Coordinates of C-alpha atoms in Angstrom, one line a residue:
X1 CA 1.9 -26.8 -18.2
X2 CA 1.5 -22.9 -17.7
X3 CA 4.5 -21.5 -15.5
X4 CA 5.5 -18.1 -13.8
X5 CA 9.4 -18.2 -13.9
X6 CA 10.7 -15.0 -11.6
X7 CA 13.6 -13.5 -13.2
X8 CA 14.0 -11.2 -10.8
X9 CA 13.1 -9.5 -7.1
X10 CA 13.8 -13.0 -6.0
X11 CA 16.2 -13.7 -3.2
X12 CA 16.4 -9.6 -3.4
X13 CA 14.5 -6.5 -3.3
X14 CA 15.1 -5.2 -6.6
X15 CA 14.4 -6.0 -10.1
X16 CA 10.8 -7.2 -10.4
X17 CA 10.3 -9.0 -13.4
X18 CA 7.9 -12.2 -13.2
X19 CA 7.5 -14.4 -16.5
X20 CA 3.6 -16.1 -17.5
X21 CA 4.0 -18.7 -20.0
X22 CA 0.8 -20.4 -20.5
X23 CA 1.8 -22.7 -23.4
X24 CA 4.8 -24.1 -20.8
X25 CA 6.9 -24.1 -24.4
X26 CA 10.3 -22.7 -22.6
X27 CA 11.2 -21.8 -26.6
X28 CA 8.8 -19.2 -26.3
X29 CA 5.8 -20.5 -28.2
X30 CA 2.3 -19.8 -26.9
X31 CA 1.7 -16.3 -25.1
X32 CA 4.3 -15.2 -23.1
X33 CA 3.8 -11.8 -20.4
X34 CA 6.1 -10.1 -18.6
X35 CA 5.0 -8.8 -14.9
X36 CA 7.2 -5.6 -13.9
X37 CA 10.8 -4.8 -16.0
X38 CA 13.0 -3.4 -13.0
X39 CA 16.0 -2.9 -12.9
X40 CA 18.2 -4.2 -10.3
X41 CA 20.3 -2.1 -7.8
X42 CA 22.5 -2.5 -4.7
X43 CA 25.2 -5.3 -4.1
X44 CA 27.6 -5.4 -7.2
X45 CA 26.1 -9.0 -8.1
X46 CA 23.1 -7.7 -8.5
X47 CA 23.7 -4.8 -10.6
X48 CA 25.4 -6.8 -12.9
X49 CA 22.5 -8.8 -14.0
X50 CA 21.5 -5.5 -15.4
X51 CA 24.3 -5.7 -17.7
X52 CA 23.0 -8.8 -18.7
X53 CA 20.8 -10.6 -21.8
X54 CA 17.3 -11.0 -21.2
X55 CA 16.7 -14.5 -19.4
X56 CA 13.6 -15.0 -21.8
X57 CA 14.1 -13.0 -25.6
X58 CA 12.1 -9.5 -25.8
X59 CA 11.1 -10.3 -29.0
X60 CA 9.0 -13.3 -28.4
X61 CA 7.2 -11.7 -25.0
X62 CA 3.6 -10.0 -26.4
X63 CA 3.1 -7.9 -23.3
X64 CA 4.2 -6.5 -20.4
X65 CA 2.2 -5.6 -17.0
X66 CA 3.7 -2.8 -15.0
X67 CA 2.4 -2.2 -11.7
X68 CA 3.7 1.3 -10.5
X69 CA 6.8 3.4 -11.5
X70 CA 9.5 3.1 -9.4
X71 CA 12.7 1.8 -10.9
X72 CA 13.5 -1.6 -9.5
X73 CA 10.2 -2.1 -10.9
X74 CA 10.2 0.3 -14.3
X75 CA 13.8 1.3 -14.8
X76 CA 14.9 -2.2 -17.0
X77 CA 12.3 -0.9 -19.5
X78 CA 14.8 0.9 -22.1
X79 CA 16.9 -1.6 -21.7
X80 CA 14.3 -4.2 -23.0
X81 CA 13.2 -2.6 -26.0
X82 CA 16.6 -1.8 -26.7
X83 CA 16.8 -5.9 -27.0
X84 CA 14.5 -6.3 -29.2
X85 CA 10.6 -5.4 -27.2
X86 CA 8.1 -4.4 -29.4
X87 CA 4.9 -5.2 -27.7
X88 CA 2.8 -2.8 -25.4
X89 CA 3.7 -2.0 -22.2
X90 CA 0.5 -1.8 -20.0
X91 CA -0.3 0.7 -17.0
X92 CA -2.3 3.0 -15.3
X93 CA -2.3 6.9 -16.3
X94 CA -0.6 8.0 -13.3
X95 CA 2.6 5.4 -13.8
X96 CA 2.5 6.3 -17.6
X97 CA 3.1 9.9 -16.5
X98 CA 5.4 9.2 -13.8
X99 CA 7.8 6.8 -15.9
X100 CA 8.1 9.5 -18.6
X101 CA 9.7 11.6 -16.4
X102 CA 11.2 8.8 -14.4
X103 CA 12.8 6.6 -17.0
X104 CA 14.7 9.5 -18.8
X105 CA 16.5 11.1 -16.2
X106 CA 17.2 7.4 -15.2
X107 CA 18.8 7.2 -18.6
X108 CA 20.5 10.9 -18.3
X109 CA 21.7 10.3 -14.4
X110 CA 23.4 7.2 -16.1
X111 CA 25.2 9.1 -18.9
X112 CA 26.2 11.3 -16.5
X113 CA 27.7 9.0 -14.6
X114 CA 29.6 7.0 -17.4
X115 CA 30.6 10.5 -18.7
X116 CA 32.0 11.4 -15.1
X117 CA 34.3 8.3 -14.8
X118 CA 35.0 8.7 -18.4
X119 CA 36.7 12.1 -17.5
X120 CA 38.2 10.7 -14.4
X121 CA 39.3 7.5 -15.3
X122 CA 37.4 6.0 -12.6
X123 CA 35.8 3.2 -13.5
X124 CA 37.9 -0.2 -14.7
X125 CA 35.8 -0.4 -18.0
X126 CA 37.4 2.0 -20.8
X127 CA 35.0 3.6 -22.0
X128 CA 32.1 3.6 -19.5
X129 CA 28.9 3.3 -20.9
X130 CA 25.6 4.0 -19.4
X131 CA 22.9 1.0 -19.4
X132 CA 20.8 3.0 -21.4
X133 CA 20.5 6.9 -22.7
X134 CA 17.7 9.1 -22.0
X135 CA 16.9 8.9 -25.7
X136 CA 16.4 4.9 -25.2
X137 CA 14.4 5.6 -22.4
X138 CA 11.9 8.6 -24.5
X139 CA 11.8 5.8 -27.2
X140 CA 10.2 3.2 -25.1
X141 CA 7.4 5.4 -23.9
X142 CA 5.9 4.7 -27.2
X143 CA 4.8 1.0 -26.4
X144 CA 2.9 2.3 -23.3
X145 CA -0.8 2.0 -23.0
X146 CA -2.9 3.4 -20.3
X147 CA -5.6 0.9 -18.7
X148 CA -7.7 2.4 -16.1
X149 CA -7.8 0.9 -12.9
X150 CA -10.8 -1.3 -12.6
X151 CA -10.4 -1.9 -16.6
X152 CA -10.6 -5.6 -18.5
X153 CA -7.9 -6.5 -21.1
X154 CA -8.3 -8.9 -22.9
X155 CA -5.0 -10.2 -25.0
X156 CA -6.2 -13.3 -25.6
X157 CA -9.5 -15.4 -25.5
X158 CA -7.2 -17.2 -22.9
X159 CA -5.6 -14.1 -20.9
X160 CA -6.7 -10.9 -19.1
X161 CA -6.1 -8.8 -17.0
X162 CA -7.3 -5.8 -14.6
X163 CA -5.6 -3.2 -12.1
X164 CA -6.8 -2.9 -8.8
X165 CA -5.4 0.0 -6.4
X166 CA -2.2 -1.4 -4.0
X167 CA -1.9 2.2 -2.2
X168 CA 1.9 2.4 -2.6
X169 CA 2.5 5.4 -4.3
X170 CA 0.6 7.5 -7.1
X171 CA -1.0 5.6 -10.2
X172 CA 0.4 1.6 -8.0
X173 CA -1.6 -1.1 -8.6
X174 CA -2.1 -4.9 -8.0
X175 CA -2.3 -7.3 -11.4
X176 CA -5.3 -9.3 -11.2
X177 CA -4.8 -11.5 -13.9
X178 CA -7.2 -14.5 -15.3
X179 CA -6.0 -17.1 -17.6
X180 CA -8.0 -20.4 -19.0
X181 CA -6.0 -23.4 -18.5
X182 CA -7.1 -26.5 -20.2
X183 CA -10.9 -25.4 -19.7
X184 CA -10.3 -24.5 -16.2
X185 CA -10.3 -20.7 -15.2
X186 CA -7.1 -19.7 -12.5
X187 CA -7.0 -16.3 -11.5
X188 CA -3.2 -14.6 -10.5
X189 CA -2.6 -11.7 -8.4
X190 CA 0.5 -10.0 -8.6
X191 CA 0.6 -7.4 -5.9
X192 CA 3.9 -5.5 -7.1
X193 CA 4.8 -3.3 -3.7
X194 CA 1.7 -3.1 -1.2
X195 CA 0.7 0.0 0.5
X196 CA 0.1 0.8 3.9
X197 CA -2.9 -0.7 5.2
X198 CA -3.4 2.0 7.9
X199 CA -4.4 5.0 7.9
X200 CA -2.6 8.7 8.5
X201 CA -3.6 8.5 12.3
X202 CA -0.5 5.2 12.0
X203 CA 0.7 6.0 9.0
X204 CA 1.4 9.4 9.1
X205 CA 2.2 12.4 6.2
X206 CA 1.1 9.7 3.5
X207 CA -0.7 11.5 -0.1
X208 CA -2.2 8.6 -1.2
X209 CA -5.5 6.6 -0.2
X210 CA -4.1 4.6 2.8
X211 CA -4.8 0.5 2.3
X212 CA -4.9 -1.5 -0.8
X213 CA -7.8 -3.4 -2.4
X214 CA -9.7 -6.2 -0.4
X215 CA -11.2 -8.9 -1.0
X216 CA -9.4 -10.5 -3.6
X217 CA -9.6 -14.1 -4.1
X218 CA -6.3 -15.8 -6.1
X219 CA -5.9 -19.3 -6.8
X220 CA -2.3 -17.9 -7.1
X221 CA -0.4 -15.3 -5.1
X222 CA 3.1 -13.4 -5.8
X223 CA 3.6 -11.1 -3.4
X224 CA 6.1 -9.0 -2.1
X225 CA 7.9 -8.8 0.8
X226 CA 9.5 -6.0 1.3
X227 CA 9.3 -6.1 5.3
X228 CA 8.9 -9.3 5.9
X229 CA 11.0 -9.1 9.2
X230 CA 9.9 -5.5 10.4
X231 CA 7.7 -3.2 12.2
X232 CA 6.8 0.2 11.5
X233 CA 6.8 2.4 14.3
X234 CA 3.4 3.2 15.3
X235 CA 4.4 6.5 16.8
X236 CA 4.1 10.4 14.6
X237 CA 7.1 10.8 13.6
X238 CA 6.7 14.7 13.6
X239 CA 8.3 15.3 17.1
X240 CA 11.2 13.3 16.6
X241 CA 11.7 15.4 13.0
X242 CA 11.2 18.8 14.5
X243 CA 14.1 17.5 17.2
X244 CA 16.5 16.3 14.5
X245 CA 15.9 19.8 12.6
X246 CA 16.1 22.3 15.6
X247 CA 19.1 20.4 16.9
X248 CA 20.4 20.9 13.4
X249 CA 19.8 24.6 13.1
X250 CA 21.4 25.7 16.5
X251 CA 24.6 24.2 15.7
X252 CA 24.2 25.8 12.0
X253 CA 23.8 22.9 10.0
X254 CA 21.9 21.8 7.3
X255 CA 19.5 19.1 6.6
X256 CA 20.0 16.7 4.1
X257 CA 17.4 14.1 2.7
X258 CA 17.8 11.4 0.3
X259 CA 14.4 10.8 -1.2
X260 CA 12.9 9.4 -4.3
X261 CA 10.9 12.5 -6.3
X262 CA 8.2 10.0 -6.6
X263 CA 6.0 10.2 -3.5
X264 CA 8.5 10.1 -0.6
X265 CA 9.6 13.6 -1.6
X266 CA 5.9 15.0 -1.4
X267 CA 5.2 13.4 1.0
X268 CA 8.4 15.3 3.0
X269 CA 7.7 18.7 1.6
X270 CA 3.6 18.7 3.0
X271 CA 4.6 17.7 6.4
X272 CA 7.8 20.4 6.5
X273 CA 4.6 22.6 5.6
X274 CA 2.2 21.5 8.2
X275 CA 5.4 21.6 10.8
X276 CA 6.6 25.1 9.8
X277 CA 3.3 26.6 9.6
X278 CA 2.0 25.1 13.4
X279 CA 5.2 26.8 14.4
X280 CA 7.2 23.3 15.6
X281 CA 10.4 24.3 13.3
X282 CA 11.5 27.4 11.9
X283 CA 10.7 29.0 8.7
X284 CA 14.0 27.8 6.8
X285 CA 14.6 27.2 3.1
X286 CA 13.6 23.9 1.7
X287 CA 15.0 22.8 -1.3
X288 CA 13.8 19.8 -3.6
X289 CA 16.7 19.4 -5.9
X290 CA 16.4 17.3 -8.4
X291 CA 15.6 17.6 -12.0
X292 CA 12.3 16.1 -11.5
X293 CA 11.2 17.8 -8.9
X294 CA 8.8 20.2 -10.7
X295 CA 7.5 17.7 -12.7
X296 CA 6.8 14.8 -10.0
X297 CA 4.5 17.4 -8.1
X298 CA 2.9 18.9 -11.4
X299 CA 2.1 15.1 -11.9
X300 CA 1.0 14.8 -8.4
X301 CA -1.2 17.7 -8.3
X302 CA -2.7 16.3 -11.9
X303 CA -3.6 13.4 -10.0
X304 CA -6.5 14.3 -7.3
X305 CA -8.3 11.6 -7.6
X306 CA -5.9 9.6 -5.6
X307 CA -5.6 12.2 -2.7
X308 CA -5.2 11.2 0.9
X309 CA -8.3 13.7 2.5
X310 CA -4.9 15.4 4.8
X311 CA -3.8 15.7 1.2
X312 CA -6.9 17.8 0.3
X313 CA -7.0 19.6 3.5
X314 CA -3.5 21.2 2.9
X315 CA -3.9 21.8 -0.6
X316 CA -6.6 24.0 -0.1
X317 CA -5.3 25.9 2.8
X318 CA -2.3 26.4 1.3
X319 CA -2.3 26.2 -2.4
X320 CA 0.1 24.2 -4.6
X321 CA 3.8 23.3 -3.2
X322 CA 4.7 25.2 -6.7
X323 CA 4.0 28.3 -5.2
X324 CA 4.8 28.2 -1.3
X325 CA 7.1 30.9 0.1
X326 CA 10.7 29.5 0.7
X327 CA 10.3 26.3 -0.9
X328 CA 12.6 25.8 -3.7
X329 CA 12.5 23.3 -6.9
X330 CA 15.9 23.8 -8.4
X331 CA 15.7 22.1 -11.6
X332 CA 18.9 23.3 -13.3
X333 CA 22.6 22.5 -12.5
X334 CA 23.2 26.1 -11.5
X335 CA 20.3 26.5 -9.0
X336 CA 21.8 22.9 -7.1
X337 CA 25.3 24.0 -7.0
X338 CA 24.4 27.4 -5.4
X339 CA 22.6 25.5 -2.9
X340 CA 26.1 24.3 -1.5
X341 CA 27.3 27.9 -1.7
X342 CA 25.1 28.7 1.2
X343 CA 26.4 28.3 4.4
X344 CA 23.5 28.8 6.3
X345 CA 20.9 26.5 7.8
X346 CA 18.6 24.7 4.9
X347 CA 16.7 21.1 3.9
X348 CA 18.2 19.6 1.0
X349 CA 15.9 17.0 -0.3
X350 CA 17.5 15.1 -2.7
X351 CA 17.0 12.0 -4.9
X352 CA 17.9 9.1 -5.0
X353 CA 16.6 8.0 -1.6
X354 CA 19.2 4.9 -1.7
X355 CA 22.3 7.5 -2.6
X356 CA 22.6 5.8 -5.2
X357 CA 22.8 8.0 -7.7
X358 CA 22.0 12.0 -8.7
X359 CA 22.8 14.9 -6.8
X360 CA 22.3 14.0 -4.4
X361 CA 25.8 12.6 -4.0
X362 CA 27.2 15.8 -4.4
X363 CA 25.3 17.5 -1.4
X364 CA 26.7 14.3 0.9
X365 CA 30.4 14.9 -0.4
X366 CA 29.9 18.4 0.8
X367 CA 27.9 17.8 4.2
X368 CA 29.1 14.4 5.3
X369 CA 32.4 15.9 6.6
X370 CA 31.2 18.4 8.6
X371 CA 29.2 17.2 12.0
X372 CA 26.8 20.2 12.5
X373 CA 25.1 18.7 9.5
X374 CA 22.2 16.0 9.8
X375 CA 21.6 13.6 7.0
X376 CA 18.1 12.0 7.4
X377 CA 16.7 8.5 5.9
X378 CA 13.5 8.5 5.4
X379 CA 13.5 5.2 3.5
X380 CA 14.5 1.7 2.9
X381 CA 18.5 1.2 2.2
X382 CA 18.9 -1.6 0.3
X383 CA 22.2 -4.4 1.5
X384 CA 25.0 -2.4 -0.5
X385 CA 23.8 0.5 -1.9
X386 CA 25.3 3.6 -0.6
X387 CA 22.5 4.7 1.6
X388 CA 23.0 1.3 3.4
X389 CA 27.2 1.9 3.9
X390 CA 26.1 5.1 5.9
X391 CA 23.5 4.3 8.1
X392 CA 25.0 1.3 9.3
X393 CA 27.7 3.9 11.0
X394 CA 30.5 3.6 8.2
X395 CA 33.9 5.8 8.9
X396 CA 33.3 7.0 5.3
X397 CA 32.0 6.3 2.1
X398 CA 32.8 6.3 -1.7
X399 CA 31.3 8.7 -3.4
X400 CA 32.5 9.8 -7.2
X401 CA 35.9 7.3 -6.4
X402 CA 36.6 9.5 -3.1
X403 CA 37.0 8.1 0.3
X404 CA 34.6 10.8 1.9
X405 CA 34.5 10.8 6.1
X406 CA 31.1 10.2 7.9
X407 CA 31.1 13.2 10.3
X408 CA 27.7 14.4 10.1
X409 CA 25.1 12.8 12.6
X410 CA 23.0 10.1 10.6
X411 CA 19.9 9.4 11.8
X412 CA 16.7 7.6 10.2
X413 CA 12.7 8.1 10.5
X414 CA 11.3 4.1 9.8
X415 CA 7.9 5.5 10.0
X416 CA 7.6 7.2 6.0
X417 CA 7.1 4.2 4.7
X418 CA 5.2 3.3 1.8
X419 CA 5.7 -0.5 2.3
X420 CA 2.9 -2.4 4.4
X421 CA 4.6 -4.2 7.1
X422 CA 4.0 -7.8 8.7
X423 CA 0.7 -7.1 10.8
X424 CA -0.6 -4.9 7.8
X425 CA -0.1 -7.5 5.4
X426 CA -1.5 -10.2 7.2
X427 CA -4.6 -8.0 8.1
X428 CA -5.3 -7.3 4.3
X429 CA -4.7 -11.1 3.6
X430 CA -7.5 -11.5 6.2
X431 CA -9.8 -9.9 3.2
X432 CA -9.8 -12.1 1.3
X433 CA -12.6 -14.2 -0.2
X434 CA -10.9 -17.6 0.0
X435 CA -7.2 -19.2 0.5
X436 CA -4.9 -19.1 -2.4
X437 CA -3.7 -22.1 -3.7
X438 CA -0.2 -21.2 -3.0
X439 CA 1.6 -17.8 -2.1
X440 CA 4.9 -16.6 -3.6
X441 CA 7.4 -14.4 -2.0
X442 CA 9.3 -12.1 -3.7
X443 CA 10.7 -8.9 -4.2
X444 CA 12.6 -8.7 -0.2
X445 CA 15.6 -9.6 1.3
X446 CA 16.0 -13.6 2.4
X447 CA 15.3 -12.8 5.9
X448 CA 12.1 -11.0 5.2
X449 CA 10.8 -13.6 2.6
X450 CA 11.5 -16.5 5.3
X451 CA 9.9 -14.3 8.6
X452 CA 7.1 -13.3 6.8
X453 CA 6.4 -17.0 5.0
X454 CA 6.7 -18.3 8.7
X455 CA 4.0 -15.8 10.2
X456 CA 1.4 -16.2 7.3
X457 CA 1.9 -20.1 7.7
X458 CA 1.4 -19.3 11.6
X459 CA -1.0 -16.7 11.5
X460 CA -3.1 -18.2 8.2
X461 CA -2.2 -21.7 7.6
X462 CA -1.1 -21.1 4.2
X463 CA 1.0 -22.7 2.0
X464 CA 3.5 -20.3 1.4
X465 CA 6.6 -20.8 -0.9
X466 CA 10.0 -18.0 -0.9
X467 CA 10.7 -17.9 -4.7
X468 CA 14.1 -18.3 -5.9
X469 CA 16.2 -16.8 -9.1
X470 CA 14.8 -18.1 -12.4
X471 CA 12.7 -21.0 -10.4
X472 CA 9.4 -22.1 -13.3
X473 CA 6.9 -22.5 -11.1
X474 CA 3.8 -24.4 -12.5
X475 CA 0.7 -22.9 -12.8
X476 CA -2.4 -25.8 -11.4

């Protein structure tokens, strides 16, 4: 019998990878396809399964079916064909672009870090080695192969597939997958992360189409679940932000932002725009510091097509963020470090969005201590991930093997996310064309998985199943 066997985003939020094996041969014979490579990150058991052999052998998987470029989803790629993957890796243009600038400084930020605790002695394994380099990662771009969204691919008479839009971030999609069974046709959706179904009037600041796909019609449903177990504030977030950052600047402090440079950073820098520009904060110096930066918005800006119409409107009254007075992509070492020469009042945004990594860290060693500063979250902290340690009100933090004190006000916006929440994602399961046989959780904390499995048996009268950690599940 057929099977999906999750190897990963079950029981946890990160590293999405979902196993179809339509011959049901658990040696691997038949056609085997992989469903997201992420890599996992947060608690310490978790990031060890990074560390790892593959569950299932690269070598005798044929394909793999990427749904959008962030890491937990991506970032196990280099890893994979470093073991031995040597089929294609399938995605949309956007998420080709995005994970060739993603997945190497993935691989550099980890050199850096091995070669950090190398020179410290900080970390208990002599010597520490990074997961992968950014030469892995450039290698693995080579297997990637662009399928338009909307596009049939075929990989067997038995197997296809086609990307739909999911409205997460730039280039995100849903798998819609159809495979012949013993002469019956089932159809699989695989919804990786699911945008918000709302638009910017609820959803404000967002650069993408709000709402994913409708009307699709599974015999088979893995879907995320991200926020299972919350609600987004309904409310703009903009007055609360202009507070935060005017508080900030009359006591001389900076801002600081963890944020991904995919999305959540754009998404920042256009309503800083809007907000400086209509006069609710000052003119102050913005700074998107990460190596990325430049590149995430030149891919951005490449992609129009994909545009929320706010998006458009700001674009052409102002031009491209490239050129706007004050704002600041520093792309080399030298450019971040003079940013913490500066003593006077500035947004640092800064990836990762977790803290998890990059420079990030080194702005938060230098403003955590000091309590005129602000440190904002924009985003989802993951349980144990370094982001998590200092929004839950922490005394200090870790950072580079140094117990650094929390002084600096920490505060967090709920309202930039990209993540559909319960009432959205029970409005676009109201789309769709019939019932699904049965619905998978993954990808989200237990809590979440179980809440939301309870309202969509509730609300829907589904049958709804939370997927576990290397559970086969059989394909009917």
């Amino acid at each position: 019998m057929a099977y999906i066997q999750f190897l990963g985003a079950a029981g946890t939020v990160t590293g999405s990878k979902h196993l179809i094996n339509l011959s049901g041969d658990p040696a691997g014979r038949g056609l085997q396809v992989l469903v997201d490579c992420g890599l996992f990150q947060g608690q310490k058991e978790w990031r060890e399964r990074n560390w790892q052999p593959s569950p299932v052998a690269p070598s005798q998987i044929e394909a793999v079916i990427l749904t959008h470029a962030h890491l937990d989803h991506s970032g196990w790629l280099p890893r994979f064909v470093k073991e031995g993957f040597r089929g294609a890796i399938y995605a949309t243009p956007a998420t080709i672009d995005l994970c060739g600038v993603l997945l190497p400084d993935s691989g550099h930020l980890q050199e850096e870090d091995a070669n950090f605790h190398n020179k410290h002695r900080s970390s208990k394994h002599q010597p520490a080695l990074p997961l992968y380099t950014e030469q892995d990662a450039q290698q693995c771009m080579q297997y990637f192969k662009p399928v338009e969204f909307g596009q049939s691919v075929q990989l067997t008479p038995e197997f296809s597939f086609r990307f739909s839009r999911a409205a997460h971030i730039l280039g995100s999609s849903f798998a819609e997958i159809t495979a012949k069974l013993n002469g019956a046709t089932r159809a699989l959706l695989f919804t990786g992360d699911i945008g918000r179904v709302r638009n910017s009037q609820v959803a404000p600041g967002r650069v993408v189409h709000s709402g994913p796909t409708e009307g699709e019609s599974p015999d088979v449903l893995v879907m995320e679940s991200t926020y299972g177990n919350r609600l987004h504030p309904t409310s703009d977030p903009r007055p609360e932000l202009a507070k935060l950052i005017n508080a900030t600047v009359a006591r001389g402090g900076c801002v600081v932002i963890p944020a991904f440079a995919v999305e959540r950073t754009q998404k920042v820098l256009f309503m800083l725009k809007d907000m400086m520009e209509s006069g609710q904060i000052p003119r102050l110096p913005v700074h998107a510091d990460s190596p990325m930066a430049v590149q995430a918005v030149e891919i951005f800006l490449k992609h129009s097509e994909e545009f929320s119409d706010e998006t458009k409107q700001l674009i052409a009254k102002y031009g491209s963020p490239l050129t706007w007075q004050n704002f600041y992509f520093d792309s080399k070492v030298e450019d971040s470090k003079k940013i913490n020469d500066s003593k006077f009042p500035s947004i640092i945004i800064s990836s990762s969005g977790m803290a998890t990594g990059g420079r990030i860290q080194h702005h938060l060693m230098q403003r955590l201590p000091d309590p005129k500063n602000l440190v904002l979250f924009i985003g989802f902290q993951a349980p144990g991930t370094r982001g998590a340690s200092i929004k839950s009100g922490a005394p200090s933090v870790k950072i580079f093997g140094q117990e650094v004190p929390i002084r600096a006000q920490v505060a967090t916006l709920e309202q930039f996310s990209d993540h559909a929440d319960t009432p959205e994602l029970l409005e676009w399961l109201r789309t769709f064309k019939k019932q699904p046989s049965v619905t998978y959780l993954v990808h989200g904390e237990p809590a979440a998985s179980s809440q939301l499995r309870m309202a969509m048996t509730s609300a829907l009268g589904w049958k709804v199943e939370v997927a576990q950690w290397m559970q086969k599940v059989d394909v009917k």
